Amino acid sequence: MSANTDKKPQEAAVTTKKAGGMGLAGMKLSGLLKPQAAAEESALKELELSLIDEDPHQPRLEDNPGFRPEMIAEIGTTIKDRGVKTPISVRENPDKPGHYIINDGARRYRGSKWAEKNTIRAIVDNDFVPDDQVVANIQREGHTAREIAKLIAQRMASGMKKGEIAKRWGKSPAYVTQHAALNNLPPVIAQAFDSGRIADITLVNELLTAHKAKPQEVADWLADESQEITRGSVKLLREFLEEGTDRDPNTVDAFNGKTDAENDEDGEGDQDPGDSGRKKTPKEPDPTKIKKAIVQVEINGDLCRLIQTKRPSETGLAYFKNEISGEEFEADLTTAKMVALVEG
């Protein structure tokens, strides 16, 4: 009998077993993946933007603040620098084979188009119902203003400038400045903000400006718990506090580009020629002159004013303030249509 046939059955089984550590040789490790993870991996695609359409039944209307051109530009700026970090969700378009409809991510989609991208990361999810979009929008609360202020403080402590933070986040410098102010509020304003009496960051900054000039008056005004803090009431407060105060000699004339002090030095003001010893005599007001010009423009249907005291980030841009919401933003001058020149 041969040596092979002399081996016992169990010995033969042992000798045919190949070395492989824990015995995993030849095993397909992909089989250990969770079915859900594998499905998600296969559903993630890099899709051509031209193959994607927005949902015609998108629950957010076209005039939603999140769809405003300046907001899409902010998103587009970050996408241009960093790409889309969170894939959008799409479903197959039953009416156009090979095309898709957006479930969630319309702003990232628009931002990618603004950034002139050709593709976007997307997860194909055909298990979709209309309420999915509503739930996503309602639950997307994001950071609170205090959290944003704390993050800005952390970035600045690490050496970043406000302009760098604004660029990194795709926000305007005004956005960063207004939120950073929350880190150093006077106690009376901080208490009103923390208690929920003030929810608008713009109002916080308006009150902060007023407080710097008239701290006690602002404190007394805020001490009245029955006082509603709205855009209208804060505007009236500032007008009341500014009433009777002298015009700032550093105010720039919109027409000749000189301050009031410079106009006085040029002799436009008020002394009789050749008699420097006399006091200045008031001149009759010229009804054709505007002391403080406000340039009102229309941008995307909204009435705004040109902010002449803020330096834009580059030539061709300017800062504007929405006359209704009070929001300050930077935009291309070509998008602004001048509608009025009024006296402030």
PDB file of N, CA and C in Angstrom, residues 178-211:
ATOM      1  N   GLN A 178     -19.901  91.608  12.642  1.00  0.00           N
ATOM      2  CA  GLN A 178     -21.104  91.719  13.461  1.00  0.00           C
ATOM      3  C   GLN A 178     -21.192  90.590  14.484  1.00  0.00           C
ATOM      4  N   HIS A 179     -20.819  89.377  14.102  1.00  0.00           N
ATOM      5  CA  HIS A 179     -20.867  88.262  15.058  1.00  0.00           C
ATOM      6  C   HIS A 179     -19.737  88.356  16.083  1.00  0.00           C
ATOM      7  N   ALA A 180     -18.578  88.849  15.654  1.00  0.00           N
ATOM      8  CA  ALA A 180     -17.455  88.985  16.586  1.00  0.00           C
ATOM      9  C   ALA A 180     -17.793  89.964  17.702  1.00  0.00           C
ATOM     10  N   ALA A 181     -18.636  90.941  17.401  1.00  0.00           N
ATOM     11  CA  ALA A 181     -19.017  91.936  18.402  1.00  0.00           C
ATOM     12  C   ALA A 181     -19.730  91.307  19.591  1.00  0.00           C
ATOM     13  N   LEU A 182     -20.324  90.134  19.409  1.00  0.00           N
ATOM     14  CA  LEU A 182     -21.044  89.473  20.500  1.00  0.00           C
ATOM     15  C   LEU A 182     -20.102  89.048  21.621  1.00  0.00           C
ATOM     16  N   ASN A 183     -18.818  88.948  21.319  1.00  0.00           N
ATOM     17  CA  ASN A 183     -17.852  88.510  22.340  1.00  0.00           C
ATOM     18  C   ASN A 183     -17.495  89.613  23.327  1.00  0.00           C
ATOM     19  N   ASN A 184     -17.833  90.874  23.001  1.00  0.00           N
ATOM     20  CA  ASN A 184     -17.459  91.993  23.882  1.00  0.00           C
ATOM     21  C   ASN A 184     -18.606  92.983  24.021  1.00  0.00           C
ATOM     22  N   LEU A 185     -19.773  92.481  24.350  1.00  0.00           N
ATOM     23  CA  LEU A 185     -20.934  93.360  24.481  1.00  0.00           C
ATOM     24  C   LEU A 185     -20.985  94.001  25.867  1.00  0.00           C
ATOM     25  N   PRO A 186     -21.456  95.254  25.942  1.00  0.00           N
ATOM     26  CA  PRO A 186     -21.721  95.849  27.260  1.00  0.00           C
ATOM     27  C   PRO A 186     -22.768  94.992  27.979  1.00  0.00           C
ATOM     28  N   PRO A 187     -22.707  94.881  29.290  1.00  0.00           N
ATOM     29  CA  PRO A 187     -23.626  94.008  30.026  1.00  0.00           C
ATOM     30  C   PRO A 187     -25.106  94.238  29.712  1.00  0.00           C
ATOM     31  N   VAL A 188     -25.519  95.499  29.529  1.00  0.00           N
ATOM     32  CA  VAL A 188     -26.948  95.767  29.303  1.00  0.00           C
ATOM     33  C   VAL A 188     -27.410  95.191  27.965  1.00  0.00           C
ATOM     34  N   ILE A 189     -26.559  95.265  26.958  1.00  0.00           N
ATOM     35  CA  ILE A 189     -26.916  94.711  25.645  1.00  0.00           C
ATOM     36  C   ILE A 189     -26.788  93.193  25.664  1.00  0.00           C
ATOM     37  N   ALA A 190     -25.751  92.693  26.340  1.00  0.00           N
ATOM     38  CA  ALA A 190     -25.564  91.242  26.437  1.00  0.00           C
ATOM     39  C   ALA A 190     -26.758  90.588  27.124  1.00  0.00           C
ATOM     40  N   GLN A 191     -27.260  91.235  28.176  1.00  0.00           N
ATOM     41  CA  GLN A 191     -28.400  90.674  28.909  1.00  0.00           C
ATOM     42  C   GLN A 191     -29.649  90.628  28.022  1.00  0.00           C
ATOM     43  N   ALA A 192     -29.862  91.688  27.240  1.00  0.00           N
ATOM     44  CA  ALA A 192     -31.025  91.726  26.349  1.00  0.00           C
ATOM     45  C   ALA A 192     -30.912  90.676  25.263  1.00  0.00           C
ATOM     46  N   PHE A 193     -29.691  90.435  24.777  1.00  0.00           N
ATOM     47  CA  PHE A 193     -29.486  89.435  23.723  1.00  0.00           C
ATOM     48  C   PHE A 193     -29.638  88.022  24.283  1.00  0.00           C
ATOM     49  N   ASP A 194     -28.998  87.764  25.416  1.00  0.00           N
ATOM     50  CA  ASP A 194     -29.038  86.418  26.001  1.00  0.00           C
ATOM     51  C   ASP A 194     -30.441  86.033  26.465  1.00  0.00           C
ATOM     52  N   SER A 195     -31.240  87.031  26.851  1.00  0.00           N
ATOM     53  CA  SER A 195     -32.599  86.737  27.318  1.00  0.00           C
ATOM     54  C   SER A 195     -33.575  86.518  26.159  1.00  0.00           C
ATOM     55  N   GLY A 196     -33.116  86.802  24.941  1.00  0.00           N
ATOM     56  CA  GLY A 196     -33.979  86.606  23.782  1.00  0.00           C
ATOM     57  C   GLY A 196     -34.743  87.840  23.348  1.00  0.00           C
ATOM     58  N   ARG A 197     -34.553  88.962  24.061  1.00  0.00           N
ATOM     59  CA  ARG A 197     -35.246  90.189  23.663  1.00  0.00           C
ATOM     60  C   ARG A 197     -34.729  90.695  22.315  1.00  0.00           C
ATOM     61  N   ILE A 198     -33.462  90.443  22.034  1.00  0.00           N
ATOM     62  CA  ILE A 198     -32.875  90.788  20.740  1.00  0.00           C
ATOM     63  C   ILE A 198     -32.449  89.495  20.062  1.00  0.00           C
ATOM     64  N   ALA A 199     -32.964  89.276  18.872  1.00  0.00           N
ATOM     65  CA  ALA A 199     -32.585  88.073  18.132  1.00  0.00           C
ATOM     66  C   ALA A 199     -31.829  88.413  16.852  1.00  0.00           C
ATOM     67  N   ASP A 200     -31.893  89.679  16.456  1.00  0.00           N
ATOM     68  CA  ASP A 200     -31.300  90.127  15.194  1.00  0.00           C
ATOM     69  C   ASP A 200     -29.898  90.679  15.455  1.00  0.00           C
ATOM     70  N   ILE A 201     -28.881  90.077  14.814  1.00  0.00           N
ATOM     71  CA  ILE A 201     -27.501  90.522  15.002  1.00  0.00           C
ATOM     72  C   ILE A 201     -27.315  91.967  14.562  1.00  0.00           C
ATOM     73  N   THR A 202     -28.045  92.365  13.509  1.00  0.00           N
ATOM     74  CA  THR A 202     -27.933  93.746  13.036  1.00  0.00           C
ATOM     75  C   THR A 202     -28.375  94.725  14.119  1.00  0.00           C
ATOM     76  N   LEU A 203     -29.450  94.379  14.841  1.00  0.00           N
ATOM     77  CA  LEU A 203     -29.932  95.248  15.910  1.00  0.00           C
ATOM     78  C   LEU A 203     -28.924  95.337  17.046  1.00  0.00           C
ATOM     79  N   VAL A 204     -28.253  94.234  17.334  1.00  0.00           N
ATOM     80  CA  VAL A 204     -27.227  94.249  18.379  1.00  0.00           C
ATOM     81  C   VAL A 204     -26.153  95.266  18.021  1.00  0.00           C
ATOM     82  N   ASN A 205     -25.725  95.257  16.773  1.00  0.00           N
ATOM     83  CA  ASN A 205     -24.682  96.176  16.347  1.00  0.00           C
ATOM     84  C   ASN A 205     -25.172  97.620  16.296  1.00  0.00           C
ATOM     85  N   GLU A 206     -26.452  97.821  15.944  1.00  0.00           N
ATOM     86  CA  GLU A 206     -27.016  99.176  15.956  1.00  0.00           C
ATOM     87  C   GLU A 206     -27.033  99.727  17.387  1.00  0.00           C
ATOM     88  N   LEU A 207     -27.446  98.883  18.334  1.00  0.00           N
ATOM     89  CA  LEU A 207     -27.476  99.308  19.734  1.00  0.00           C
ATOM     90  C   LEU A 207     -26.059  99.529  20.273  1.00  0.00           C
ATOM     91  N   LEU A 208     -25.133  98.716  19.820  1.00  0.00           N
ATOM     92  CA  LEU A 208     -23.750  98.858  20.253  1.00  0.00           C
ATOM     93  C   LEU A 208     -23.181 100.207  19.812  1.00  0.00           C
ATOM     94  N   THR A 209     -23.510 100.611  18.579  1.00  0.00           N
ATOM     95  CA  THR A 209     -23.065 101.913  18.076  1.00  0.00           C
ATOM     96  C   THR A 209     -23.663 103.046  18.910  1.00  0.00           C
ATOM     97  N   ALA A 210     -24.965 102.924  19.205  1.00  0.00           N
ATOM     98  CA  ALA A 210     -25.633 103.955  20.008  1.00  0.00           C
ATOM     99  C   ALA A 210     -25.061 103.999  21.423  1.00  0.00           C
ATOM    100  N   HIS A 211     -24.742 102.823  21.964  1.00  0.00           N
ATOM    101  CA  HIS A 211     -24.231 102.743  23.335  1.00  0.00           C
ATOM    102  C   HIS A 211     -22.869 103.414  23.466  1.00  0.00           C
TER     103      HIS A 211
END
